[in-house]
Short mmCIF file of C-alpha atoms in Angstrom, two decimals:
data_model
loop_
_atom_site.label_atom_id
_atom_site.label_comp_id
_atom_site.label_asym_id
_atom_site.label_seq_id
_atom_site.Cartn_x
_atom_site.Cartn_y
_atom_site.Cartn_z
CA UNK E 8 74.34 104.67 97.26
CA UNK E 9 77.88 105.89 97.05
CA UNK E 10 80.01 105.72 100.14
CA UNK E 11 82.82 108.17 100.48
CA UNK E 12 85.93 107.45 102.39
CA UNK E 13 87.80 110.08 104.32
CA UNK E 14 90.91 108.02 104.95
CA UNK E 15 94.26 109.44 104.04
CA UNK E 16 97.35 107.37 103.43
CA UNK E 17 100.60 109.26 103.74
CA UNK E 18 103.19 106.49 103.54
CA UNK E 19 103.52 103.73 100.99
CA UNK E 20 106.17 101.08 100.81
CA UNK E 21 107.30 99.58 97.51
CA UNK E 22 106.02 96.12 96.76
CA UNK E 23 108.73 93.48 96.40
CA UNK E 24 108.82 91.00 93.57
CA UNK E 25 108.42 88.09 95.98
CA UNK E 26 105.42 89.59 97.76
CA UNK E 27 103.75 90.50 94.46
CA UNK E 28 104.18 86.96 93.18
CA UNK E 29 102.76 85.58 96.43
CA UNK E 30 99.69 87.81 96.05
CA UNK E 31 99.22 86.92 92.39
CA UNK E 32 99.43 83.20 93.14
CA UNK E 33 96.41 83.54 95.46
CA UNK E 34 94.23 84.84 92.63
CA UNK E 35 91.52 82.55 91.39
CA UNK E 36 92.04 81.60 87.72
CA UNK E 37 88.83 83.35 86.68
CA UNK E 38 88.36 86.05 84.07
CA UNK E 39 85.75 88.32 82.58
CA UNK E 40 85.65 90.19 79.30
CA UNK E 41 86.77 93.40 81.05
CA UNK E 42 90.06 91.92 82.30
CA UNK E 43 92.99 93.36 80.36
CA UNK E 44 94.97 90.19 81.09
CA UNK E 45 93.09 87.02 82.05
CA UNK E 46 94.28 85.67 85.40
CA UNK E 47 95.10 82.27 83.94
CA UNK E 48 97.45 83.93 81.44
CA UNK E 49 99.00 86.12 84.14
CA UNK E 50 99.64 83.07 86.31
CA UNK E 51 101.12 81.13 83.40
CA UNK E 52 103.65 83.90 82.69
CA UNK E 53 104.06 85.19 86.25
CA UNK E 54 107.86 85.08 86.15
CA UNK E 55 107.97 87.20 82.99
CA UNK E 56 105.14 89.64 83.74
CA UNK E 57 105.59 90.30 87.46
CA UNK E 58 108.70 92.56 87.17
CA UNK E 59 106.86 94.91 84.80
CA UNK E 60 103.73 94.82 86.94
CA UNK E 61 105.82 95.57 90.04
CA UNK E 62 107.32 98.61 88.27
CA UNK E 63 103.86 99.94 87.41
CA UNK E 64 102.61 99.45 90.98
CA UNK E 65 105.68 101.02 92.57
CA UNK E 66 105.67 103.96 90.13
CA UNK E 67 102.05 104.60 90.98
CA UNK E 68 102.80 104.48 94.70
CA UNK E 69 105.86 106.73 94.50
CA UNK E 70 104.22 109.32 92.21
CA UNK E 71 100.89 109.33 94.11
CA UNK E 72 99.05 108.99 90.81
CA UNK E 73 96.16 106.56 90.99
CA UNK E 74 93.27 106.01 88.63
CA UNK E 75 90.02 107.42 89.99
CA UNK E 76 88.62 103.89 89.89
CA UNK E 77 91.01 102.85 92.68
CA UNK E 78 90.19 105.77 94.95
CA UNK E 79 86.87 104.32 96.10
CA UNK E 80 86.33 103.00 99.58
CA UNK E 81 85.10 99.45 99.76
CA UNK E 82 83.34 98.15 102.80
#
């Protein structure tokens, strides 16, 4: 059963480096074969990787381009 979401978001705020790092630090150090970057590796190099990750997130928010995968509603 697919659930469709009819929510619309019209305003996004850029993520800050500090808030992104806070979020990443709450991630469990688990991984699966589908992860492009294992969490344990991301956490080990958080200071180096987080600026690039922040740029990708903020570019996606500002351009309104999101992968179809992320457009699903989760309940």
